Amino acid sequence: MMRRYRWSGLAVAAAIMLPFLLSKFQTFQATQIMVYAIAILGLNLLTGYNGQISLGHGAFYAIGAYVTAILMDQAGAPYWAAIPVAAIICFGVGFLFGFPARRLGGHYLALATFALALAVPQLLKWRMIEHWTGGVQGVFLDKPGAPFGLPLNSDHWLYYLVLAHVVLLFWCAANLLRGRIGRAIRAIRDQPVAAETAGIDIARTKAIVFGVSATYTGIAGALSALVIQFVAPDSFPFFLSIYLVVGLVVGGASSLWGAFLGAGFITMVPNIAAEISKGATGLIYAVAMIALMYWLPQGISGGVQRLFVCVSRRRRTAHPSGEG
Amino acid sequence: MNAVPPLVSVRDITVRFGGIIALAGVSFDVASGSIVGLIGPNGAGKTTLFNCLSRVYRPNSGDILVDGASIMQVPRHVVPHLGIARTFQNVSLFDSLTVLDNVLIGGHSIGTGGFFKSAFAWPSVARDEAGLREKARALLAFANLERYADAPARDLPFPIRKRVELARALMSDPRLLLLDEPAAGLNHDEVEVLRAQILRVRTRFNLAVLLVEHHMSLVMSVSDRVVAMDFGRKIADGPPAEVQRNADVIRAYLGADAV
Ligand SMILES: Nc1ncnc2c1ncn2[C@@H]1O[C@H](COP(=O)(O)OP(=O)(O)OP(=O)(O)O)[C@@H](O)[C@H]1O
Ligand SMILES: [Mg+2]
């Protein structure tokens, strides 16, 4: 039991210390990486584990962010109440989206989610709901400060708030994937007919996975609204959805912690590229991506896993008595 | 006299694929606890019949009764709850999962704990999972697969994959086990092991077996009854020795000239 959480426990301990070693801007970046990691984890549950493709997860990110912003701005809700509401709404939208999606194949789903990602930024500019969404201007929020008189500045507080969500959500995902439901999720991806014959309700499971996935990405969006204290239609361009897919592919669809590597990539690489050359940011980004996919087709986490396998094999051949 | 309906009753099933008639009015019963062999040349419709029983195909007409009740409205994923489990002719494993996980998926229908309880590690989920794992380990031992428990299914040789599928099918406590050509691709010794296993499965798990096989000596030695098919029709139904001597059966296997 304790062994299972040994590495995660160490990682969390390190994450708790981290802000004291970072500058204000670096703390902000670390917070942003964790937010993206939650979003990519959501996409990974859907695509990596369940085999459903989404090119529109930016839409759920946007919905999570806007629900939070509107609840805080219009209804004066505290952020700790707004985030769960955003999560529930995203689950509902994702679930409804996942139900019809199941009857039609993977290409349909790719197209439908693509359409969703294109539609949402337009929808957010819609006149009829402008007094809620602020139209193109968006909504500004106050920066949440630490509660209970905790001796933390608001940047640190935001970091720990996001970290707490990371811990909870990754713990839930690990629990989910470990047991009966996790096996069903992966069985559907590998062999749908055999999965259904074994008693797995594919339609229901896929819809719920879509809902859970949207919940994760929606919570990430909600947290991003707090971290940036601003939402506007242009904060959620279609490319956000593509970045999330890039993060998933780069991190590797085979592991949970790969989400952090993917999130690091989509947060840091554009910045680094911009430092190298302002004009060719997109080009450098694309080259970095292609290089990664060429050398590490299973993502960074897949590459690291392969490295471990190689090392342990070599050790085994060095000591043949070790294992039969 | 006997008021208890048969475990499974196939009634006048017809299945068409475009112009092809895969099954043309096939009827037969499977009594609980019996081993029924299902033979016939390639394309006779044996696998199609399995697919109807597991609700993968919907017959154009006819009915299938389990314990006397029609299953024509039962969704595919509810079939294990009726007590029917199957293997696939081409072996359909979950390749990215381990052997143990493959077998555990066979127990999906007897497990509990949905998304919410699983995600928040409800105590009942851990108890349920421990029970499933114990059962899966026992079945791995039964199928002589213990040493493959943690191996990914994808890397295994074909005969091992077939045993994994058998263990997976047994996980749901079936009353009827559908085996689609379990001996295909096995060598002589492996067929002997399979023969013993099929007989052992019946006594140990108290279930009926519907066995599709081209391996005649296997079918004839383990079956209580044999149903023979050709071009979607039932051409014989009776004790193995009788079916073996049936003129239509001999003609179907050897061609019209041989008789
Ligand atoms: N999904 C399908 N679409 C079209 N035709 C099909 C389909 N499934 C089966 N058939 C046809 O139905 C007929 C019966 O096929 P089936 O697979 O049931 O035969 P079988 O008795 O299992 O043969 P074998 O011993 O070769 O496995 C064949 O002519 C086959 O081509
Ligand atoms: Mg067949």
PDB file of C-alpha atoms and ligand atoms in Angstrom, chain B residues 17 20 22 41-48 57 89 181 214, ligand 1:
ATOM      1  CA  PHE B  17     -25.805 -11.686 -45.532  1.00  0.00           C
ATOM      2  CA  ILE B  20     -25.689 -15.514 -48.820  1.00  0.00           C
ATOM      3  CA  ALA B  22     -25.530 -18.376 -43.626  1.00  0.00           C
ATOM      4  CA  PRO B  41     -17.542 -28.013 -43.410  1.00  0.00           C
ATOM      5  CA  ASN B  42     -16.112 -24.509 -43.801  1.00  0.00           C
ATOM      6  CA  GLY B  43     -18.813 -21.930 -44.275  1.00  0.00           C
ATOM      7  CA  ALA B  44     -21.529 -24.162 -42.825  1.00  0.00           C
ATOM      8  CA  GLY B  45     -22.628 -21.394 -40.466  1.00  0.00           C
ATOM      9  CA  LYS B  46     -21.204 -22.580 -37.151  1.00  0.00           C
ATOM     10  CA  THR B  47     -19.550 -19.294 -36.171  1.00  0.00           C
ATOM     11  CA  THR B  48     -22.608 -17.396 -37.379  1.00  0.00           C
ATOM     12  CA  TYR B  57     -25.553 -10.953 -35.095  1.00  0.00           C
ATOM     13  CA  GLN B  89     -12.371 -18.541 -33.661  1.00  0.00           C
ATOM     14  CA  GLU B 181     -12.524 -24.377 -32.785  1.00  0.00           C
ATOM     15  CA  HIS B 214     -13.145 -29.731 -37.218  1.00  0.00           C
TER      16      HIS B 214
HETATM   17  N1  LIG C   1     -20.221 -10.794 -41.366  1.00  0.00           N
HETATM   18  C1  LIG C   1     -20.444 -11.509 -42.489  1.00  0.00           C
HETATM   19  N2  LIG C   1     -20.689 -10.882 -43.648  1.00  0.00           N
HETATM   20  C2  LIG C   1     -20.923 -11.610 -44.776  1.00  0.00           C
HETATM   21  N3  LIG C   1     -20.913 -12.921 -44.832  1.00  0.00           N
HETATM   22  C3  LIG C   1     -20.670 -13.609 -43.708  1.00  0.00           C
HETATM   23  C4  LIG C   1     -20.410 -12.933 -42.471  1.00  0.00           C
HETATM   24  N4  LIG C   1     -20.187 -13.855 -41.503  1.00  0.00           N
HETATM   25  C5  LIG C   1     -20.296 -15.046 -42.117  1.00  0.00           C
HETATM   26  N5  LIG C   1     -20.584 -14.904 -43.424  1.00  0.00           N
HETATM   27  C6  LIG C   1     -20.809 -15.981 -44.376  1.00  0.00           C
HETATM   28  O1  LIG C   1     -21.711 -16.886 -43.811  1.00  0.00           O
HETATM   29  C7  LIG C   1     -21.338 -18.209 -44.134  1.00  0.00           C
HETATM   30  C8  LIG C   1     -21.136 -18.994 -42.863  1.00  0.00           C
HETATM   31  O2  LIG C   1     -19.960 -18.527 -42.229  1.00  0.00           O
HETATM   32  P1  LIG C   1     -19.460 -19.056 -40.815  1.00  0.00           P
HETATM   33  O3  LIG C   1     -18.310 -18.220 -40.426  1.00  0.00           O
HETATM   34  O4  LIG C   1     -20.603 -19.102 -39.875  1.00  0.00           O
HETATM   35  O5  LIG C   1     -18.976 -20.515 -41.177  1.00  0.00           O
HETATM   36  P2  LIG C   1     -18.272 -21.583 -40.245  1.00  0.00           P
HETATM   37  O6  LIG C   1     -19.164 -22.761 -40.233  1.00  0.00           O
HETATM   38  O7  LIG C   1     -17.910 -20.994 -38.961  1.00  0.00           O
HETATM   39  O8  LIG C   1     -16.987 -21.920 -41.118  1.00  0.00           O
HETATM   40  P3  LIG C   1     -15.493 -22.241 -40.630  1.00  0.00           P
HETATM   41  O9  LIG C   1     -15.467 -23.678 -40.277  1.00  0.00           O
HETATM   42  O10 LIG C   1     -14.666 -21.951 -41.824  1.00  0.00           O
HETATM   43  O11 LIG C   1     -15.172 -21.353 -39.485  1.00  0.00           O
HETATM   44  C9  LIG C   1     -20.095 -18.134 -44.991  1.00  0.00           C
HETATM   45  O12 LIG C   1     -20.479 -18.204 -46.342  1.00  0.00           O
HETATM   46  C10 LIG C   1     -19.548 -16.774 -44.679  1.00  0.00           C
HETATM   47  O13 LIG C   1     -18.861 -16.249 -45.783  1.00  0.00           O
END
